Amino acid sequence: MKYAIRMTICSLAITLGWASSSNAQSELGSAVQNPISSLISVPFKFSFDNGASNGDANVLSINPVFPVTVGDWNLVSRFIVPLYDAPGGVAGLPGNPGIGDPSQTGRATGLGDINYTLFFSPVKPVNGWIWGLGPSITADTATDERLGSGKWSGGLSAVALNQPGWGTYGGLVRHLWSFAGDSSRQDVNQTLVEPFINYNLDNGWYLISDMVITYNWEAPSGDRLLLPVGGGVGKITKWGSQPVNLRAEAYYNVERPSSAPEWQVGFTVQLLFPKG
């Protein structure tokens, strides 16, 4: 994981000096900032959670997006495939809301629970707003019980955003309930709210805040809310002929479950595949 950190930081540093077309950057920037655009992309997000009572966690989340246009609608498939190196008893995470047993010790490494969401979104904005709605399901795919909820969960997700000239603002909401799985594990009943805002700068740079807030209705009253505050910076550029979106962010959890981390630092490398 330390090697991954070094490679990510080096890639970000090398790319700072590379230039690309401002028009292409602008078009890609709008598509990248829209989670339900018609742009195929494969983000790799490296997250490093620090300050939890039972140890730090490292997460690589691979989140491919595959849109298909059918008539006047975009059908956007979004996956969350998390890979963890984490201590036992990690507090509930957005992809794995049932995690959390502080009595467990030792570290676990492997695949977590995979989430899939299918958004139905009009091709054309409605009164300036882009929106999407669709089903979401989380599969019990964790390779270690400490890395997943032990449940199959389903629900709905919705997103809405606006893109004025200066950037993008909007939000995504999702709620999941468990419907199958290990009866001895805690039921999943979790709300996720993700407000986001991007402010565009020159030469493909932008500022971003993308806070993933979760509320676990099944947890004890003092351990339900995870509320991060923070943001970061990003850049649209190219590696050779490959368009990429790079992000570096940091968030502090102002409200958190007792075993959750205090800080999260993340680096994202998003491969972009524009049409044409």
Coordinates of N, CA and C in Angstrom, one line a residue, residues 11-249:
S11 N 2.7 10.3 -9.7 CA 1.9 10.5 -10.9 C 1.3 11.9 -10.9
L12 N 0.8 12.3 -9.7 CA 0.2 13.7 -9.6 C 1.3 14.7 -9.8
A13 N 2.5 14.5 -9.3 CA 3.5 15.5 -9.4 C 4.0 15.6 -10.9
I14 N 4.2 14.5 -11.6 CA 4.6 14.5 -12.9 C 3.6 15.2 -13.8
T15 N 2.4 15.0 -13.6 CA 1.3 15.5 -14.5 C 1.2 17.0 -14.4
L16 N 1.6 17.6 -13.3 CA 1.4 19.0 -13.1 C 2.0 19.9 -14.3
G17 N 3.1 19.4 -14.9 CA 3.7 20.1 -15.9 C 3.2 19.8 -17.3
W18 N 2.3 18.9 -17.5 CA 1.7 18.5 -18.8 C 0.6 19.4 -19.1
A19 N 0.5 19.8 -20.4 CA -0.6 20.7 -20.8 C -1.5 19.9 -21.8
S20 N -2.7 20.4 -21.9 CA -3.6 19.9 -22.9 C -4.6 21.0 -23.3
S21 N -5.4 20.7 -24.3 CA -6.3 21.7 -24.9 C -7.3 22.2 -23.9
S22 N -7.5 23.5 -23.8 CA -8.4 24.1 -22.8 C -9.8 23.7 -23.1
N23 N -10.2 23.7 -24.4 CA -11.5 23.3 -24.8 C -11.8 21.8 -24.4
A24 N -10.9 21.0 -24.7 CA -11.1 19.6 -24.3 C -11.2 19.4 -22.8
Q25 N -10.4 20.2 -22.1 CA -10.4 20.2 -20.6 C -11.8 20.6 -20.1
S26 N -12.3 21.7 -20.7 CA -13.6 22.2 -20.3 C -14.7 21.2 -20.5
E27 N -14.7 20.6 -21.7 CA -15.8 19.6 -22.0 C -15.7 18.4 -21.1
L28 N -14.4 17.9 -20.9 CA -14.2 16.7 -20.0 C -14.6 17.1 -18.6
G29 N -14.2 18.3 -18.2 CA -14.5 18.8 -16.8 C -16.0 18.7 -16.5
S30 N -16.8 19.2 -17.4 CA -18.2 19.1 -17.2 C -18.8 17.7 -17.1
A31 N -18.2 16.8 -17.9 CA -18.7 15.4 -17.9 C -18.2 14.7 -16.6
V32 N -16.9 15.0 -16.3 CA -16.4 14.4 -15.1 C -17.2 14.8 -13.8
Q33 N -17.6 16.0 -13.7 CA -18.3 16.5 -12.6 C -19.7 16.1 -12.5
N34 N -20.2 15.5 -13.6 CA -21.6 15.0 -13.6 C -21.5 13.4 -13.4
P35 N -22.0 12.9 -12.3 CA -21.9 11.5 -12.0 C -22.8 10.6 -12.9
I36 N -23.7 11.2 -13.7 CA -24.5 10.5 -14.6 C -24.4 11.0 -16.0
S37 N -23.2 11.4 -16.4 CA -23.0 11.9 -17.7 C -22.9 10.7 -18.7
S38 N -22.7 10.9 -20.0 CA -22.6 9.8 -20.9 C -21.1 9.5 -21.1
L39 N -20.2 9.8 -20.2 CA -18.8 9.5 -20.2 C -18.5 8.2 -19.6
I40 N -17.8 7.3 -20.3 CA -17.3 6.1 -19.7 C -16.0 6.5 -18.9
S41 N -15.9 6.0 -17.7 CA -14.7 6.3 -16.9 C -14.5 5.1 -15.9
V42 N -13.2 5.1 -15.5 CA -12.8 4.1 -14.5 C -12.0 4.7 -13.4
P43 N -12.6 5.2 -12.3 CA -11.8 5.8 -11.2 C -11.2 4.8 -10.3
F44 N -10.0 5.1 -9.9 CA -9.3 4.3 -8.8 C -9.0 5.3 -7.7
K45 N -9.7 5.0 -6.6 CA -9.6 5.9 -5.4 C -8.8 5.3 -4.3
F46 N -7.7 5.8 -3.9 CA -6.9 5.4 -2.8 C -7.3 6.2 -1.6
S47 N -7.8 5.6 -0.5 CA -8.2 6.3 0.7 C -7.4 5.7 1.9
F48 N -7.0 6.6 2.7 CA -6.2 6.3 3.9 C -6.9 6.9 5.1
D49 N -7.5 6.0 6.0 CA -8.2 6.4 7.1 C -7.3 6.4 8.3
N50 N -7.3 7.5 9.1 CA -6.4 7.7 10.2 C -7.1 8.1 11.4
G51 N -6.7 7.6 12.6 CA -7.2 8.1 13.9 C -8.2 7.2 14.5
A52 N -8.5 6.0 13.9 CA -9.5 5.1 14.6 C -8.9 4.5 15.8
S53 N -9.7 4.2 16.8 CA -9.2 3.6 18.0 C -8.5 2.3 17.8
N54 N -8.9 1.5 16.8 CA -8.4 0.2 16.6 C -7.4 0.1 15.5
G55 N -7.0 1.2 14.9 CA -5.9 1.2 13.9 C -6.4 1.9 12.6
D56 N -5.4 2.1 11.7 CA -5.7 2.8 10.5 C -6.1 1.8 9.4
A57 N -6.8 2.3 8.4 CA -7.2 1.4 7.3 C -6.8 2.0 5.9
N58 N -6.6 1.2 5.0 CA -6.3 1.6 3.6 C -7.3 1.0 2.7
V59 N -7.8 1.8 1.8 CA -8.9 1.3 0.9 C -8.6 1.7 -0.6
L60 N -8.7 0.7 -1.5 CA -8.7 1.0 -2.9 C -10.1 0.7 -3.4
S61 N -10.7 1.8 -3.9 CA -12.1 1.6 -4.4 C -12.1 1.8 -5.9
I62 N -12.5 0.8 -6.7 CA -12.5 0.8 -8.1 C -14.0 1.0 -8.5
N63 N -14.3 2.2 -9.2 CA -15.7 2.6 -9.4 C -16.0 2.8 -10.9
P64 N -16.0 1.8 -11.7 CA -16.3 2.0 -13.1 C -17.7 2.5 -13.4
V65 N -17.8 3.4 -14.4 CA -19.1 4.0 -14.8 C -19.3 3.7 -16.3
F66 N -20.4 3.0 -16.6 CA -20.7 2.6 -18.0 C -22.1 3.1 -18.4
P67 N -22.2 4.2 -19.2 CA -23.5 4.8 -19.6 C -23.9 4.2 -21.0
V68 N -25.2 4.1 -21.2 CA -25.8 3.7 -22.5 C -26.9 4.6 -22.8
T69 N -27.0 5.2 -24.0 CA -28.1 6.1 -24.3 C -29.1 5.3 -25.1
V70 N -30.4 5.3 -24.6 CA -31.5 4.7 -25.3 C -32.6 5.7 -25.5
G71 N -32.7 6.2 -26.7 CA -33.7 7.2 -27.0 C -33.4 8.5 -26.3
D72 N -34.3 9.0 -25.5 CA -34.1 10.2 -24.7 C -33.5 10.0 -23.3
W73 N -33.1 8.8 -23.1 CA -32.6 8.5 -21.7 C -31.2 7.9 -21.7
N74 N -30.5 8.3 -20.7 CA -29.2 7.7 -20.4 C -29.4 6.7 -19.3
L75 N -28.9 5.5 -19.5 CA -28.9 4.4 -18.5 C -27.4 4.3 -18.0
V76 N -27.2 4.7 -16.8 CA -25.8 4.8 -16.3 C -25.6 3.8 -15.2
S77 N -24.7 2.8 -15.5 CA -24.3 1.8 -14.5 C -23.1 2.3 -13.7
R78 N -23.2 2.2 -12.4 CA -22.1 2.7 -11.5 C -21.8 1.5 -10.6
F79 N -20.6 1.2 -10.5 CA -20.1 0.1 -9.6 C -19.2 0.7 -8.5
I80 N -19.2 0.1 -7.3 CA -18.3 0.4 -6.2 C -17.7 -0.9 -5.8
V81 N -16.4 -1.1 -6.1 CA -15.7 -2.4 -5.8 C -14.6 -2.0 -4.8
P82 N -14.8 -2.3 -3.5 CA -13.8 -1.9 -2.5 C -12.8 -3.0 -2.2
L83 N -11.5 -2.6 -2.0 CA -10.5 -3.5 -1.6 C -9.9 -2.9 -0.3
Y84 N -9.9 -3.7 0.8 CA -9.5 -3.2 2.1 C -8.2 -3.8 2.6
D85 N -7.5 -3.0 3.4 CA -6.5 -3.5 4.4 C -6.9 -2.8 5.6
A86 N -7.6 -3.5 6.6 CA -8.2 -2.7 7.7 C -8.2 -3.6 8.9
P87 N -8.2 -2.9 10.1 CA -8.3 -3.6 11.4 C -9.7 -4.2 11.6
G88 N -9.8 -5.2 12.4 CA -11.1 -5.8 12.7 C -12.0 -4.7 13.4
G89 N -13.3 -4.8 13.1 CA -14.2 -3.9 13.8 C -14.2 -2.5 13.2
V90 N -13.9 -2.4 11.9 CA -14.0 -1.1 11.2 C -15.4 -0.6 11.2
A91 N -15.6 0.7 11.6 CA -16.9 1.2 11.6 C -17.6 1.2 10.3
G92 N -18.9 1.3 10.3 CA -19.7 1.1 9.0 C -19.3 2.1 8.0
L93 N -18.9 1.6 6.8 CA -18.5 2.4 5.7 C -19.6 2.5 4.6
P94 N -19.6 3.5 3.7 CA -20.6 3.7 2.8 C -21.0 2.4 2.0
G95 N -20.0 1.7 1.6 CA -20.3 0.5 0.8 C -20.6 -0.7 1.7
N96 N -20.3 -0.7 2.9 CA -20.4 -1.8 3.8 C -21.1 -1.3 5.2
P97 N -22.3 -1.0 5.1 CA -22.9 -0.3 6.3 C -23.1 -1.2 7.5
G98 N -22.9 -2.5 7.4 CA -23.1 -3.3 8.6 C -21.9 -3.6 9.4
I99 N -20.7 -3.1 8.9 CA -19.5 -3.4 9.6 C -19.5 -2.8 11.0
G100 N -18.8 -3.4 11.9 CA -18.6 -2.7 13.2 C -18.7 -3.7 14.4
D101 N -17.6 -4.3 14.8 CA -17.6 -5.1 16.0 C -16.2 -4.8 16.7
P102 N -16.2 -3.8 17.6 CA -14.9 -3.4 18.2 C -14.2 -4.6 18.9
S103 N -14.9 -5.7 19.2 CA -14.3 -6.8 19.9 C -13.3 -7.6 19.0
Q104 N -13.5 -7.4 17.7 CA -12.6 -8.1 16.8 C -11.2 -7.5 16.8
T105 N -10.2 -8.3 16.6 CA -8.8 -7.8 16.6 C -8.1 -8.3 15.3
G106 N -6.9 -7.8 15.1 CA -6.1 -8.2 13.9 C -6.6 -7.5 12.7
R107 N -5.8 -7.7 11.6 CA -6.2 -7.0 10.4 C -6.8 -7.9 9.4
A108 N -7.6 -7.4 8.5 CA -8.2 -8.2 7.4 C -7.9 -7.5 6.1
T109 N -7.5 -8.2 5.1 CA -7.2 -7.7 3.7 C -8.0 -8.5 2.7
G110 N -8.7 -7.8 1.8 CA -9.5 -8.5 0.8 C -10.6 -7.6 0.2
L111 N -11.5 -8.3 -0.5 CA -12.6 -7.6 -1.2 C -13.7 -7.4 -0.2
G112 N -14.3 -6.2 -0.3 CA -15.5 -5.9 0.5 C -16.8 -6.2 -0.3
D113 N -17.9 -5.6 0.2 CA -19.2 -5.8 -0.5 C -19.3 -4.9 -1.7
I114 N -19.7 -5.4 -2.9 CA -19.8 -4.7 -4.1 C -21.2 -4.0 -4.2
N115 N -21.2 -2.7 -4.6 CA -22.4 -2.0 -4.8 C -22.6 -1.7 -6.3
Y116 N -23.9 -1.9 -6.8 CA -24.2 -1.5 -8.1 C -25.5 -0.7 -8.1
T117 N -25.4 0.4 -8.9 CA -26.5 1.3 -9.0 C -26.8 1.6 -10.5
L118 N -28.0 1.6 -10.9 CA -28.4 1.9 -12.3 C -29.3 3.1 -12.3
F119 N -28.7 4.2 -12.9 CA -29.5 5.5 -12.9 C -30.2 5.6 -14.3
F120 N -31.4 6.1 -14.2 CA -32.2 6.5 -15.4 C -32.2 8.0 -15.4
S121 N -31.7 8.6 -16.5 CA -31.5 10.0 -16.5 C -31.9 10.6 -17.9
P122 N -32.7 11.6 -18.0 CA -33.0 12.3 -19.3 C -31.7 12.8 -19.9
V123 N -31.6 12.6 -21.2 CA -30.5 13.1 -22.0 C -30.3 14.6 -21.9
K124 N -31.5 15.3 -21.9 CA -31.5 16.7 -21.9 C -31.8 17.2 -20.5
P125 N -31.1 18.2 -20.0 CA -31.5 18.8 -18.7 C -32.9 19.3 -18.6
V126 N -33.5 19.3 -17.4 CA -34.9 19.7 -17.2 C -34.8 21.0 -16.4
N127 N -35.2 22.2 -17.1 CA -35.1 23.5 -16.4 C -33.7 23.8 -15.9
G128 N -32.7 23.3 -16.6 CA -31.3 23.5 -16.2 C -30.7 22.5 -15.3
W129 N -31.6 21.6 -14.8 CA -31.1 20.6 -13.9 C -30.9 19.2 -14.5
I130 N -29.9 18.5 -14.2 CA -29.6 17.2 -14.6 C -30.0 16.3 -13.4
W131 N -30.8 15.2 -13.7 CA -31.2 14.4 -12.6 C -31.2 12.9 -13.0
G132 N -31.2 12.0 -12.0 CA -31.2 10.6 -12.3 C -31.8 9.9 -11.1
L133 N -32.4 8.7 -11.4 CA -33.0 7.9 -10.3 C -32.9 6.5 -10.7
G134 N -32.7 5.6 -9.7 CA -32.7 4.2 -10.0 C -32.4 3.3 -8.8
P135 N -32.4 2.0 -9.1 CA -32.2 1.0 -8.0 C -30.7 0.8 -7.7
S136 N -30.5 0.5 -6.4 CA -29.1 0.2 -6.0 C -29.1 -1.1 -5.2
I137 N -28.1 -1.9 -5.4 CA -28.0 -3.2 -4.6 C -26.6 -3.4 -4.2
T138 N -26.4 -3.9 -3.0 CA -25.1 -4.2 -2.5 C -25.1 -5.7 -2.2
A139 N -24.1 -6.4 -2.8 CA -24.0 -7.9 -2.8 C -23.0 -8.3 -1.6
D140 N -23.3 -9.4 -1.1 CA -22.5 -10.0 0.0 C -21.3 -10.7 -0.6
T141 N -20.3 -9.9 -1.0 CA -19.1 -10.4 -1.7 C -17.8 -10.4 -0.9
A142 N -17.9 -9.9 0.4 CA -16.7 -9.7 1.1 C -16.0 -11.1 1.3
T143 N -14.6 -11.0 1.2 CA -13.8 -12.2 1.4 C -13.5 -12.5 2.8
D144 N -13.8 -11.6 3.7 CA -13.6 -11.7 5.2 C -14.8 -11.1 5.8
E145 N -15.4 -11.7 6.8 CA -16.6 -11.2 7.5 C -16.4 -9.8 8.1
R146 N -15.1 -9.5 8.4 CA -14.9 -8.2 9.0 C -14.9 -7.1 7.9
L147 N -14.9 -7.4 6.6 CA -14.9 -6.4 5.6 C -16.2 -6.2 4.9
G148 N -17.3 -6.8 5.4 CA -18.6 -6.7 4.8 C -19.7 -6.8 5.8
S149 N -20.9 -6.6 5.3 CA -22.1 -6.5 6.2 C -22.6 -7.9 6.4
G150 N -22.3 -8.9 5.6 CA -22.9 -10.2 5.7 C -24.3 -10.3 5.2
K151 N -24.7 -9.2 4.5 CA -26.1 -9.1 4.0 C -26.1 -8.7 2.5
W152 N -27.2 -9.1 1.9 CA -27.6 -8.5 0.6 C -28.5 -7.3 0.9
S153 N -28.3 -6.2 0.3 CA -29.1 -5.0 0.5 C -29.6 -4.4 -0.8
G154 N -30.7 -3.7 -0.7 CA -31.2 -3.0 -1.9 C -32.0 -1.8 -1.5
G155 N -32.2 -0.9 -2.5 CA -32.8 0.4 -2.2 C -32.9 1.2 -3.4
L156 N -33.0 2.5 -3.2 CA -33.0 3.5 -4.3 C -32.0 4.5 -4.1
S157 N -31.5 5.1 -5.3 CA -30.6 6.2 -5.3 C -31.1 7.3 -6.2
A158 N -30.8 8.5 -5.9 CA -31.2 9.7 -6.7 C -30.1 10.7 -6.7
V159 N -29.9 11.4 -7.8 CA -28.9 12.4 -7.9 C -29.5 13.6 -8.7
A160 N -29.1 14.8 -8.3 CA -29.5 16.0 -9.1 C -28.4 17.0 -9.0
L161 N -28.1 17.7 -10.1 CA -27.0 18.7 -10.2 C -27.3 19.8 -11.2
N162 N -26.6 20.9 -11.0 CA -26.7 22.0 -11.9 C -25.2 22.4 -12.3
Q163 N -25.1 22.8 -13.6 CA -23.7 23.2 -14.0 C -23.7 24.6 -14.6
P164 N -23.6 25.6 -13.7 CA -23.4 27.0 -14.2 C -22.0 27.1 -14.8
G165 N -21.7 28.3 -15.3 CA -20.4 28.4 -16.0 C -19.2 28.2 -15.1
W166 N -19.3 28.4 -13.8 CA -18.2 28.4 -12.9 C -17.9 27.0 -12.4
G167 N -18.8 26.0 -12.6 CA -18.6 24.7 -12.0 C -19.8 23.8 -11.9
T168 N -19.9 23.1 -10.9 CA -21.0 22.1 -10.7 C -21.4 22.1 -9.2
Y169 N -22.7 22.0 -8.9 CA -23.1 21.7 -7.5 C -24.3 20.8 -7.6
G170 N -24.5 20.0 -6.6 CA -25.6 19.1 -6.5 C -25.5 18.1 -5.4
G171 N -26.2 17.0 -5.5 CA -26.1 16.0 -4.4 C -26.7 14.6 -4.8
L172 N -26.2 13.6 -4.1 CA -26.7 12.3 -4.4 C -27.2 11.7 -3.0
V173 N -28.3 11.0 -3.1 CA -28.9 10.3 -1.9 C -29.1 8.8 -2.2
R174 N -29.0 8.0 -1.2 CA -29.2 6.6 -1.4 C -29.6 6.0 0.0
H175 N -30.6 5.1 -0.1 CA -30.9 4.3 1.1 C -31.0 2.8 0.8
L176 N -30.4 2.1 1.7 CA -30.3 0.6 1.5 C -30.9 -0.1 2.7
W177 N -31.7 -1.2 2.5 CA -32.2 -2.1 3.5 C -31.7 -3.5 3.1
S178 N -31.4 -4.3 4.1 CA -31.0 -5.6 3.9 C -32.2 -6.5 3.7
F179 N -32.1 -7.5 2.8 CA -33.2 -8.4 2.5 C -32.8 -9.9 2.6
A180 N -31.5 -10.2 2.7 CA -31.1 -11.5 2.8 C -29.7 -11.5 3.4
G181 N -29.2 -12.7 3.8 CA -27.9 -12.8 4.3 C -27.8 -13.5 5.6
D182 N -26.7 -13.3 6.3 CA -26.5 -14.0 7.6 C -27.4 -13.4 8.7
S183 N -28.3 -14.2 9.2 CA -29.3 -13.8 10.2 C -28.7 -13.3 11.5
S184 N -27.4 -13.7 11.8 CA -26.8 -13.4 13.0 C -26.1 -12.0 12.9
R185 N -26.0 -11.4 11.7 CA -25.4 -10.1 11.5 C -26.5 -9.0 11.6
Q186 N -26.0 -7.8 12.0 CA -26.9 -6.7 12.1 C -27.5 -6.3 10.8
D187 N -28.8 -6.0 10.8 CA -29.5 -5.6 9.6 C -29.0 -4.3 9.0
V188 N -29.1 -4.2 7.7 CA -28.6 -3.0 7.1 C -29.8 -2.0 6.9
N189 N -29.7 -0.8 7.4 CA -30.7 0.2 7.2 C -30.0 1.5 7.3
Q190 N -29.5 1.9 6.1 CA -28.5 3.0 6.1 C -28.9 4.1 5.0
T191 N -28.8 5.3 5.4 CA -29.0 6.5 4.5 C -27.6 7.1 4.2
L192 N -27.4 7.4 2.9 CA -26.2 8.0 2.4 C -26.6 9.3 1.7
V193 N -26.0 10.4 2.1 CA -26.2 11.7 1.5 C -24.8 12.3 1.1
E194 N -24.7 12.7 -0.2 CA -23.4 13.1 -0.7 C -23.5 14.4 -1.5
P195 N -23.5 15.6 -0.7 CA -23.4 16.8 -1.4 C -22.1 17.1 -2.0
F196 N -22.1 17.7 -3.2 CA -20.8 17.9 -3.9 C -20.8 19.3 -4.6
I197 N -19.6 19.9 -4.7 CA -19.5 21.2 -5.4 C -18.1 21.2 -6.0
N198 N -18.0 21.7 -7.2 CA -16.8 21.9 -7.9 C -16.7 23.4 -8.4
Y199 N -15.5 24.0 -8.2 CA -15.3 25.3 -8.7 C -14.1 25.3 -9.7
N200 N -14.4 25.6 -10.9 CA -13.4 25.5 -12.0 C -12.3 26.7 -11.9
L201 N -11.1 26.3 -12.1 CA -10.0 27.2 -12.2 C -9.4 27.1 -13.6
D202 N -8.3 27.8 -13.9 CA -7.6 27.8 -15.2 C -6.9 26.5 -15.4
N203 N -6.6 26.2 -16.7 CA -5.8 25.1 -17.2 C -6.2 23.7 -16.6
G204 N -7.5 23.5 -16.5 CA -8.0 22.2 -16.1 C -8.0 21.9 -14.6
W205 N -7.6 22.9 -13.8 CA -7.6 22.8 -12.4 C -9.0 23.1 -11.8
Y206 N -9.4 22.5 -10.7 CA -10.6 22.8 -10.0 C -10.5 22.5 -8.6
L207 N -11.4 23.2 -7.8 CA -11.5 22.9 -6.4 C -12.8 22.0 -6.2
I208 N -12.7 21.1 -5.2 CA -13.8 20.2 -5.0 C -14.1 19.9 -3.5
S209 N -15.4 19.7 -3.2 CA -15.8 19.2 -1.9 C -16.8 18.1 -2.2
D210 N -16.6 16.9 -1.7 CA -17.5 15.8 -2.0 C -17.6 14.9 -0.8
M211 N -18.5 15.3 0.1 CA -18.6 14.8 1.4 C -19.6 13.6 1.4
V212 N -19.2 12.4 1.8 CA -20.1 11.2 1.9 C -20.5 11.1 3.3
I213 N -21.8 11.5 3.6 CA -22.4 11.4 4.9 C -23.2 10.2 5.0
T214 N -23.1 9.4 6.1 CA -23.9 8.2 6.3 C -24.6 8.2 7.6
Y215 N -25.7 7.6 7.7 CA -26.5 7.5 8.9 C -27.0 6.0 9.0
N216 N -26.5 5.3 10.0 CA -26.8 3.9 10.2 C -27.9 3.8 11.2
W217 N -29.1 3.5 10.8 CA -30.3 3.5 11.7 C -30.3 2.4 12.6
E218 N -29.5 1.3 12.4 CA -29.5 0.2 13.3 C -28.4 0.3 14.4
A219 N -27.6 1.2 14.3 CA -26.5 1.4 15.3 C -27.0 2.1 16.6
P220 N -26.3 1.9 17.7 CA -26.6 2.7 18.9 C -26.7 4.2 18.6
S221 N -27.5 4.9 19.3 CA -27.8 6.3 19.0 C -26.6 7.2 18.9
G222 N -25.6 6.9 19.6 CA -24.4 7.7 19.5 C -23.4 7.4 18.4
D223 N -23.7 6.3 17.7 CA -22.8 5.8 16.7 C -23.4 5.7 15.3
R224 N -24.4 6.5 15.1 CA -25.2 6.4 13.8 C -24.6 7.3 12.7
L225 N -24.1 8.5 13.1 CA -23.8 9.5 12.1 C -22.3 9.5 11.8
L226 N -22.0 9.5 10.5 CA -20.6 9.8 10.0 C -20.7 11.1 9.2
L227 N -20.1 12.2 9.7 CA -20.2 13.5 9.0 C -18.8 14.1 8.8
P228 N -18.3 13.9 7.5 CA -17.0 14.5 7.2 C -17.2 15.9 6.6
V229 N -16.1 16.7 6.8 CA -16.0 18.1 6.3 C -14.6 18.2 5.7
G230 N -14.6 18.8 4.5 CA -13.3 19.0 3.9 C -13.4 19.2 2.4
G231 N -12.3 18.9 1.7 CA -12.3 19.1 0.2 C -10.9 18.9 -0.3
G232 N -10.7 19.4 -1.6 CA -9.4 19.2 -2.2 C -9.3 19.9 -3.5
V233 N -8.4 19.4 -4.3 CA -8.1 20.0 -5.6 C -8.0 18.9 -6.7
G234 N -8.3 19.2 -7.9 CA -8.2 18.2 -9.0 C -7.8 18.9 -10.3
K235 N -7.4 18.0 -11.2 CA -7.0 18.5 -12.5 C -7.3 17.5 -13.6
I236 N -7.8 18.1 -14.7 CA -8.1 17.3 -16.0 C -6.8 17.4 -16.8
T237 N -6.2 16.3 -17.2 CA -5.0 16.4 -18.1 C -5.0 15.1 -18.9
K238 N -3.8 14.8 -19.4 CA -3.6 13.6 -20.2 C -2.3 12.9 -19.8
W239 N -2.3 11.6 -19.8 CA -1.1 10.8 -19.8 C -0.9 10.2 -21.2
G240 N 0.0 10.9 -21.9 CA 0.1 10.5 -23.3 C -1.2 10.9 -24.1
S241 N -1.8 9.9 -24.6 CA -3.1 10.1 -25.3 C -4.3 9.8 -24.4
Q242 N -4.1 9.4 -23.2 CA -5.1 9.0 -22.3 C -5.6 10.1 -21.4
P243 N -6.8 10.6 -21.6 CA -7.3 11.7 -20.7 C -7.5 11.1 -19.3
V244 N -7.2 11.9 -18.3 CA -7.3 11.4 -16.9 C -7.8 12.6 -16.0
N245 N -8.4 12.2 -14.9 CA -8.9 13.2 -13.9 C -8.2 12.8 -12.6
L246 N -7.4 13.8 -12.1 CA -6.7 13.5 -10.8 C -7.3 14.4 -9.7
R247 N -7.4 13.7 -8.5 CA -7.9 14.4 -7.4 C -7.1 14.1 -6.1
A248 N -7.0 15.1 -5.3 CA -6.4 14.9 -3.9 C -7.3 15.6 -2.9
E249 N -7.7 14.9 -1.9 CA -8.7 15.4 -0.9 C -8.4 15.0 0.5

